[in-house]
mmCIF file of C-alpha atoms in Angstrom:
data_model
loop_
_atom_site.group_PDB
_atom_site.id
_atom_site.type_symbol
_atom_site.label_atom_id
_atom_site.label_comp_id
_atom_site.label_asym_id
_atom_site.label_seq_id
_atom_site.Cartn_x
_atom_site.Cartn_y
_atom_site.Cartn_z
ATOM 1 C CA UNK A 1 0.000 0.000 0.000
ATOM 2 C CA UNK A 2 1.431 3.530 -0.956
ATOM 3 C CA UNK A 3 1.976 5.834 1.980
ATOM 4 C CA UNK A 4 -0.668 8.348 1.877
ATOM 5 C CA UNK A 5 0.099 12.482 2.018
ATOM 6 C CA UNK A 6 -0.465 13.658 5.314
ATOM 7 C CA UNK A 7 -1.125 17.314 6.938
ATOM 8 C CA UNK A 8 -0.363 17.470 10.699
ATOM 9 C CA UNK A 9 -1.208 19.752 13.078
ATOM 10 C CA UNK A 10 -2.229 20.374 16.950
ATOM 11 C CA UNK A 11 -5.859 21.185 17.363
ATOM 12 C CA UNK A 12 -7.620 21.946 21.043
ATOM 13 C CA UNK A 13 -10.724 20.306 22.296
ATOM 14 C CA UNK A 14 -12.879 21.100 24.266
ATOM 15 C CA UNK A 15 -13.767 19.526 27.846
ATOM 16 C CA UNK A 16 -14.835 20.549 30.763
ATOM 17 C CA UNK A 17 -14.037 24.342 30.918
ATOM 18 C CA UNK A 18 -9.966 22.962 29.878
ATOM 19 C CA UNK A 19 -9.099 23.158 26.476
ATOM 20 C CA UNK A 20 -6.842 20.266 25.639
ATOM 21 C CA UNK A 21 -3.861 19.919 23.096
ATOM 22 C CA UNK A 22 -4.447 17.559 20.703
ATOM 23 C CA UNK A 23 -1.862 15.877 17.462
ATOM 24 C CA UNK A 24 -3.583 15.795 14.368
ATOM 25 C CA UNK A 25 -2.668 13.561 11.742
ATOM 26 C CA UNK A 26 -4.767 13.130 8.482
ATOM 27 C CA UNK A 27 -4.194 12.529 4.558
ATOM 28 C CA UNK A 28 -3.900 15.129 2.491
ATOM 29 C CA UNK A 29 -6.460 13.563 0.133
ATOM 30 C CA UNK A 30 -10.059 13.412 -0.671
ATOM 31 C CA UNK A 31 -11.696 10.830 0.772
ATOM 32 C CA UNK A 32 -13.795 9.528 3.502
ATOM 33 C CA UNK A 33 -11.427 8.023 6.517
ATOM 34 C CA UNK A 34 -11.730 5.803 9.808
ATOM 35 C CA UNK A 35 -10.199 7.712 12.455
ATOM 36 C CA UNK A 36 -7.630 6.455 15.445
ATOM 37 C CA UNK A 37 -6.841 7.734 18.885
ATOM 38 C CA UNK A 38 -3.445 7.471 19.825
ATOM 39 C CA UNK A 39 -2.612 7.286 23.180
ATOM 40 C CA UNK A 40 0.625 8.270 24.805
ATOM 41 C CA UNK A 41 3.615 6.838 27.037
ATOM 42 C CA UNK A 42 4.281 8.433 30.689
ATOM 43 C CA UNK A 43 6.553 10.509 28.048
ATOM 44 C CA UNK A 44 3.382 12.726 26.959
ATOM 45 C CA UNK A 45 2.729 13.313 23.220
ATOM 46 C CA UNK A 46 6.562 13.518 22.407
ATOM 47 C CA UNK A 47 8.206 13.070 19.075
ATOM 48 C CA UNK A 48 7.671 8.902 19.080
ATOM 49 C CA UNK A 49 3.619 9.604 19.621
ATOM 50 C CA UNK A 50 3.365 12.064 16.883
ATOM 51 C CA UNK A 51 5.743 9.286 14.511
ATOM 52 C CA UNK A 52 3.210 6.973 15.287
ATOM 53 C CA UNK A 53 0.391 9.567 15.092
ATOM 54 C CA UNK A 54 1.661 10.157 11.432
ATOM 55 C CA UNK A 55 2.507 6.545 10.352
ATOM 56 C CA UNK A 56 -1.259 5.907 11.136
ATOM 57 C CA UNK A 57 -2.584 8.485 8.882
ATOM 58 C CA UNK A 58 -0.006 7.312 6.113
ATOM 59 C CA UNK A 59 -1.717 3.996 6.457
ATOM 60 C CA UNK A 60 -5.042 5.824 5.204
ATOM 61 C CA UNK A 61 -6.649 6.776 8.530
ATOM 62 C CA UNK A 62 -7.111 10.170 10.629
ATOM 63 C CA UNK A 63 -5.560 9.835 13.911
ATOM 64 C CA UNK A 64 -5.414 11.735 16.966
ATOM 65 C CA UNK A 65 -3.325 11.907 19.911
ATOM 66 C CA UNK A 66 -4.814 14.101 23.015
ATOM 67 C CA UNK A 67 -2.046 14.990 25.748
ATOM 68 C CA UNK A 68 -3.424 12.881 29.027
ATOM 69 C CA UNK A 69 -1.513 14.913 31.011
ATOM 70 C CA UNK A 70 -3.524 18.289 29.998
ATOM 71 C CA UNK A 71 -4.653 18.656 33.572
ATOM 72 C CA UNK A 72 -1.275 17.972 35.623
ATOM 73 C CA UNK A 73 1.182 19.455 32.762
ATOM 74 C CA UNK A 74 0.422 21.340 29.938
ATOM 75 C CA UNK A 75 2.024 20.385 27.020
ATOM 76 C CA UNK A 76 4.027 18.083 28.899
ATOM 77 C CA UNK A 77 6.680 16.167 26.803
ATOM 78 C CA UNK A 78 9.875 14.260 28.443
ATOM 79 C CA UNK A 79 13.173 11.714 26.854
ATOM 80 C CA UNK A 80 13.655 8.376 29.102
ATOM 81 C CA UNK A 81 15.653 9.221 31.738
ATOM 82 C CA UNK A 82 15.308 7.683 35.065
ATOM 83 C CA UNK A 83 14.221 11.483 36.218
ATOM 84 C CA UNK A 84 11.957 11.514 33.570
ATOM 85 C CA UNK A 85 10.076 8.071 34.340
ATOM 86 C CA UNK A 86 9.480 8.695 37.746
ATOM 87 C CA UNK A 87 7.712 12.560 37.000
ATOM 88 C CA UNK A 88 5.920 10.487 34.289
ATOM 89 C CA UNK A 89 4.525 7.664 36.794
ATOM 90 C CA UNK A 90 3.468 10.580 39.240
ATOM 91 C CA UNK A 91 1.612 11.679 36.578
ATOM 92 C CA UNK A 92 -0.032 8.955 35.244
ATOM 93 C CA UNK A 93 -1.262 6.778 38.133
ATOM 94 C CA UNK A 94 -1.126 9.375 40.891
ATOM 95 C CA UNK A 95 -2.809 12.274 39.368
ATOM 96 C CA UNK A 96 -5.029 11.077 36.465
ATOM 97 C CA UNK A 97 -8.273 10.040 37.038
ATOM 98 C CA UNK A 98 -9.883 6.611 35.204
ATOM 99 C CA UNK A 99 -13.166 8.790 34.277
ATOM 100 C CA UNK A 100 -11.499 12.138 32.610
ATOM 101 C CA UNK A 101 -9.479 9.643 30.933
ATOM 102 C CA UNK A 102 -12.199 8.386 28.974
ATOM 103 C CA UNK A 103 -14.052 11.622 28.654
ATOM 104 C CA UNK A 104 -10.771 13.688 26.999
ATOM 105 C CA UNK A 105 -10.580 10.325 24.645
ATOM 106 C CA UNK A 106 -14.056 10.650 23.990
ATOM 107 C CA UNK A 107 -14.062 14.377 23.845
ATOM 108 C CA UNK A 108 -10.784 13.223 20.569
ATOM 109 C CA UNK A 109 -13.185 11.243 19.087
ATOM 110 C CA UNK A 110 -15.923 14.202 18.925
ATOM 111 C CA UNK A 111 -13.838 16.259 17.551
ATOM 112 C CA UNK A 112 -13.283 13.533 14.652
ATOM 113 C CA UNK A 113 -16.750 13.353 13.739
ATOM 114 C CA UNK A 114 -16.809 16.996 13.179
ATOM 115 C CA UNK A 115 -14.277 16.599 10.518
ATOM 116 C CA UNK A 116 -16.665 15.958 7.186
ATOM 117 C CA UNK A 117 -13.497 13.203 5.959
ATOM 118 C CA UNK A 118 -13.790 11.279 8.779
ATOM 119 C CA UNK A 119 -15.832 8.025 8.346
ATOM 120 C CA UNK A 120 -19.234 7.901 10.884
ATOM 121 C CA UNK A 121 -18.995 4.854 13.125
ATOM 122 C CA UNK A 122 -15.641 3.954 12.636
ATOM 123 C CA UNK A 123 -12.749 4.739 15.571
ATOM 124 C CA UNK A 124 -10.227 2.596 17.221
ATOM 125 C CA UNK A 125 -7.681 3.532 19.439
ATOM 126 C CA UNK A 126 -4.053 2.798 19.946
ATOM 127 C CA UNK A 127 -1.873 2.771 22.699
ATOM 128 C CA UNK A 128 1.519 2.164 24.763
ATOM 129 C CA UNK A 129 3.052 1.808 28.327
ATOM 130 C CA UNK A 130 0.676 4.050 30.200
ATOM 131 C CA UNK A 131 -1.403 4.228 26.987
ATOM 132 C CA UNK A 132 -1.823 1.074 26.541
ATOM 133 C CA UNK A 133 -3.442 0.548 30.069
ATOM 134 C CA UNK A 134 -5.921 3.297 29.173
ATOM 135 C CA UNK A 135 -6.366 1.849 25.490
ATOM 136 C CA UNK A 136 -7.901 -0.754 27.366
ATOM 137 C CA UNK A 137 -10.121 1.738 29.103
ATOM 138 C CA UNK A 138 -10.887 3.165 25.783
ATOM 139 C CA UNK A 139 -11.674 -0.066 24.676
ATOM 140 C CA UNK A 140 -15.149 0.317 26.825
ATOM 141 C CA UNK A 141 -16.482 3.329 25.134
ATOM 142 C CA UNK A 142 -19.206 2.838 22.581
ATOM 143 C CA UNK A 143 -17.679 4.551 19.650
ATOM 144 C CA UNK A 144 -14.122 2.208 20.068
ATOM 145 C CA UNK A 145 -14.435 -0.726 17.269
ATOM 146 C CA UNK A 146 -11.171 -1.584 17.117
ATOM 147 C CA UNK A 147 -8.231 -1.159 20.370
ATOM 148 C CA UNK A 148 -4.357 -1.870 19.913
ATOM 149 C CA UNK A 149 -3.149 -2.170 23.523
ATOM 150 C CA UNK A 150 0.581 -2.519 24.071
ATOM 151 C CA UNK A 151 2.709 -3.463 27.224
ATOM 152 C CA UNK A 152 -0.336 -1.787 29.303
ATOM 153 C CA UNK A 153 1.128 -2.683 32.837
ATOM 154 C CA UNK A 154 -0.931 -2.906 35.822
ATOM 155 C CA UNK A 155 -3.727 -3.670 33.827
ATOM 156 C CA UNK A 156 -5.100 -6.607 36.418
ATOM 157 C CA UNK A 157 -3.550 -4.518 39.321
ATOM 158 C CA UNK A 158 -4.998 -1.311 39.711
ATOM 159 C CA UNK A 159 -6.579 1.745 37.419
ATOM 160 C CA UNK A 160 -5.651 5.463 37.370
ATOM 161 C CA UNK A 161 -6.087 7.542 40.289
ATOM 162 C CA UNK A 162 -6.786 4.204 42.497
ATOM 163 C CA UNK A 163 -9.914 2.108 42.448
ATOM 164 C CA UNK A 164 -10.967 -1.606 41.029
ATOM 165 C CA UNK A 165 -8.050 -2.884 38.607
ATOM 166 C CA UNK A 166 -9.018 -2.019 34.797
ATOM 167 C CA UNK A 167 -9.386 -5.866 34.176
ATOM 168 C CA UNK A 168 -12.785 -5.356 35.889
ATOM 169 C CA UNK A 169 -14.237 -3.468 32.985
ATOM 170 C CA UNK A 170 -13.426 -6.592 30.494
ATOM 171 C CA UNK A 171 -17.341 -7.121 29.858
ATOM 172 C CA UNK A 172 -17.968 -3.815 28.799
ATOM 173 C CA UNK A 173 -15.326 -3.871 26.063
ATOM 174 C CA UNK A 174 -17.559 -3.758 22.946
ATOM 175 C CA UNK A 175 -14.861 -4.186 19.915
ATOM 176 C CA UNK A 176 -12.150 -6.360 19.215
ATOM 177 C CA UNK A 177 -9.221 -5.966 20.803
ATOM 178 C CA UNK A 178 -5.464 -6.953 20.571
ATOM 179 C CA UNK A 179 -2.681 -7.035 23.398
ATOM 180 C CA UNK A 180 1.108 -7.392 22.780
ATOM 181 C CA UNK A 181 3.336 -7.888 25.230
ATOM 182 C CA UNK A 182 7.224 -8.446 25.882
ATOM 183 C CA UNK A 183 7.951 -11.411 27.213
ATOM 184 C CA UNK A 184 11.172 -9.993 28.748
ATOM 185 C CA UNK A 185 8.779 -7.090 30.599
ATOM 186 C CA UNK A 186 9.773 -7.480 34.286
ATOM 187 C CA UNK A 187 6.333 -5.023 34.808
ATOM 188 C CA UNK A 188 4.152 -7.314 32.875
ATOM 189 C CA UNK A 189 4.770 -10.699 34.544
ATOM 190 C CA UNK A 190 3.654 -14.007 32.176
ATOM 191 C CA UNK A 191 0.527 -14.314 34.937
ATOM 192 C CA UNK A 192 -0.734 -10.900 34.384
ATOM 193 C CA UNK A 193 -1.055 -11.778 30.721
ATOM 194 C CA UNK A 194 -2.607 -14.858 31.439
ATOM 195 C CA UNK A 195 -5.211 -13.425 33.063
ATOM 196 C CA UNK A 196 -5.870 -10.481 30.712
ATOM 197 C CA UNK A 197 -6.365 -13.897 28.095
ATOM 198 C CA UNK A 198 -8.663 -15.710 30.369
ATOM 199 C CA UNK A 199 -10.717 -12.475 30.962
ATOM 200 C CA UNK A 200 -10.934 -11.655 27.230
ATOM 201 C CA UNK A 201 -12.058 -15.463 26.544
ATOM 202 C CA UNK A 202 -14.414 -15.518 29.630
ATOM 203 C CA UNK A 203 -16.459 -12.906 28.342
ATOM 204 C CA UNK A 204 -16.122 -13.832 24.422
ATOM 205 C CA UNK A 205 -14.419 -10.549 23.327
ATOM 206 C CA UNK A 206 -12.811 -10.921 20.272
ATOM 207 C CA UNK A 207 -9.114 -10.799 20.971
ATOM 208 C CA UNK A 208 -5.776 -11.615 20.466
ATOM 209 C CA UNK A 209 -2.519 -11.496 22.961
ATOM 210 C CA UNK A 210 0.675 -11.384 21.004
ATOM 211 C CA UNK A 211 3.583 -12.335 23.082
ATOM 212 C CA UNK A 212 6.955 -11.371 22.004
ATOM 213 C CA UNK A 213 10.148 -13.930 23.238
ATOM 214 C CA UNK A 214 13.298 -11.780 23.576
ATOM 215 C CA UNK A 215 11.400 -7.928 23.768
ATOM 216 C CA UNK A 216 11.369 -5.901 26.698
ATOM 217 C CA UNK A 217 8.698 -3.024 28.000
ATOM 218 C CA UNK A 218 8.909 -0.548 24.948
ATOM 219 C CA UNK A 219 9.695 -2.346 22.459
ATOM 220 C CA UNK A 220 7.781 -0.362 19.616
ATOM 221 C CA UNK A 221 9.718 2.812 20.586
ATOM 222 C CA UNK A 222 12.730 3.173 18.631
ATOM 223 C CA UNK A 223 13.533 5.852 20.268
ATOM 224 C CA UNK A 224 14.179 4.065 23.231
ATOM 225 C CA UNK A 225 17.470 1.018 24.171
ATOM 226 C CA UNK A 226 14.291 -1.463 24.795
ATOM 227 C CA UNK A 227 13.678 -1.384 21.000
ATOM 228 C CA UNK A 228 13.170 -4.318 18.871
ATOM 229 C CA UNK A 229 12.695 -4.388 15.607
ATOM 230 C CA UNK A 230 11.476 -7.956 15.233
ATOM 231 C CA UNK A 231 8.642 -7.592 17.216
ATOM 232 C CA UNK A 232 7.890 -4.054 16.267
ATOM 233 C CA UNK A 233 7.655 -5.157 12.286
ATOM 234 C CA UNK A 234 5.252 -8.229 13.207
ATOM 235 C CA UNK A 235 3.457 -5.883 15.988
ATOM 236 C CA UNK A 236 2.952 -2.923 13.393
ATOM 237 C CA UNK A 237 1.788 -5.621 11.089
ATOM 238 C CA UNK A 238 -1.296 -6.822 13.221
ATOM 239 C CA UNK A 239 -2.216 -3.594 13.910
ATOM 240 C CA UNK A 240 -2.615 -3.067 10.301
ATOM 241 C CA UNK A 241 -5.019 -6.146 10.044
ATOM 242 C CA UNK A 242 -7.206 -5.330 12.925
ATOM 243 C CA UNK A 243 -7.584 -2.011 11.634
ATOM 244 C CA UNK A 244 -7.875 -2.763 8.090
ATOM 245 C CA UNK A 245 -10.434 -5.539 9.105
ATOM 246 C CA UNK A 246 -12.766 -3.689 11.839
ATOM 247 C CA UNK A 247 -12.707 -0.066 10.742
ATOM 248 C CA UNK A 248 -11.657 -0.294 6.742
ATOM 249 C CA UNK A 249 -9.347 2.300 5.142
#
């Protein structure tokens, strides 16, 4: 498939008297597009989000990548340093909150349907590290058809800003969804996945857990030493099916 055009910008939306920054990735042309919310790393929407932001939209859909951390840190963006992880994790499971989580994703996916390219009935979300714990969230909401979760840890364990584990919500998924994980992930152990499976089966959500021998927490990020090509070329393949398949392009 031929990479499409794109035009990127950063777009605000609206939610609850706070304007939030958004990336904004869409091809340049005519046509009528699925759209995909892209959700970040502890790292914020930094340059790795908005590569995948914009590899999405090359692939033929409109994607979107709302800053989480709106509320905490505006515009926040950080490397991976050991300083920068542990502002990151404050962040993300101390000072976010489960519900406006799913109400600035929602509020991303409103602002899609006002765009006249944008396909009606047709969003999916991606999402990584911290991101891909909330893509599971995400994976609840109505509008979500399709959700690419990867290396979402503490998934089983607990939700942002404290309450039931995320795992509790498995029933209410209403899409397909896929997991990938790093086998090496000391923050993921084997179990966890195993019961992220067993939940997804229990409840007869259409899934699949990809498992990665030899990758490590981050593995899609080559912007990071946990990078692996192998599994980021089959990974980035499956996401391509499961969109390609659910939403169309």
């Amino acid at each position: 498939m031929t990479k499409q055009i794109i035009h990127t910008t950063t777009v605000k939306l609206s939610q609850d008297n706070l304007q939030i920054s958004a990336y904004l990735a869409q091809p340049q042309a005519p046509g009528s597009y699925p759209g995909v919310v892209v959700l970040q790393e502890i790292f914020g929407v930094n340059a790795h989000i908005r590569e995948v932001t914009e590899r999405i939209a090359q692939s033929g859909y409109i994607a979107i990548a709302p800053a989480l951390f709106q509320r905490q840190a505006p515009d926040f963006e950080t490397g991976y340093t050991p300083e920068a992880v542990e502002i990151g994790k404050e962040y993300a499971w101390q000072q976010t909150q489960a519900t406006e989580l799913l109400s600035d994703i929602q509020s991303a996916i409103d602002y899609l349907k006002t765009l006249p390219q944008v396909k009606p009935d047709s969003f999916g979300c991606i999402g990584f590290c911290f991101g891909g714990h909330v893509a599971y969230l995400a994976a609840t909401l109505p509008d979500i058809k399709a959700t690419a979760s990867f290396y979402g840890a503490g998934i089983t364990t607990r939700t942002p800003g404290g309450g039931a584990p995320t795992i509790n919500l498995t029933p209410d998924i209403k899409g397909t969804i896929y997991t990938f994980f790093g086998m090496e992930d000391a923050s993921i152990p084997a179990s966890q996945i195993d019961q992220i499976n067993a939940e997804l089966e229990k409840y007869t959500i259409p899934h699949r857990v990809f498992r990665y021998d030899g990758a490590d927490h981050g593995f899609f990020c080559n912007h990071r030493a946990s990078y692996n090509p192998k599994a980021t070329a089959d990974a980035w393949e499956q996401v391509k099916q499961l969109f390609k398949s659910v939403l169309g392009a």
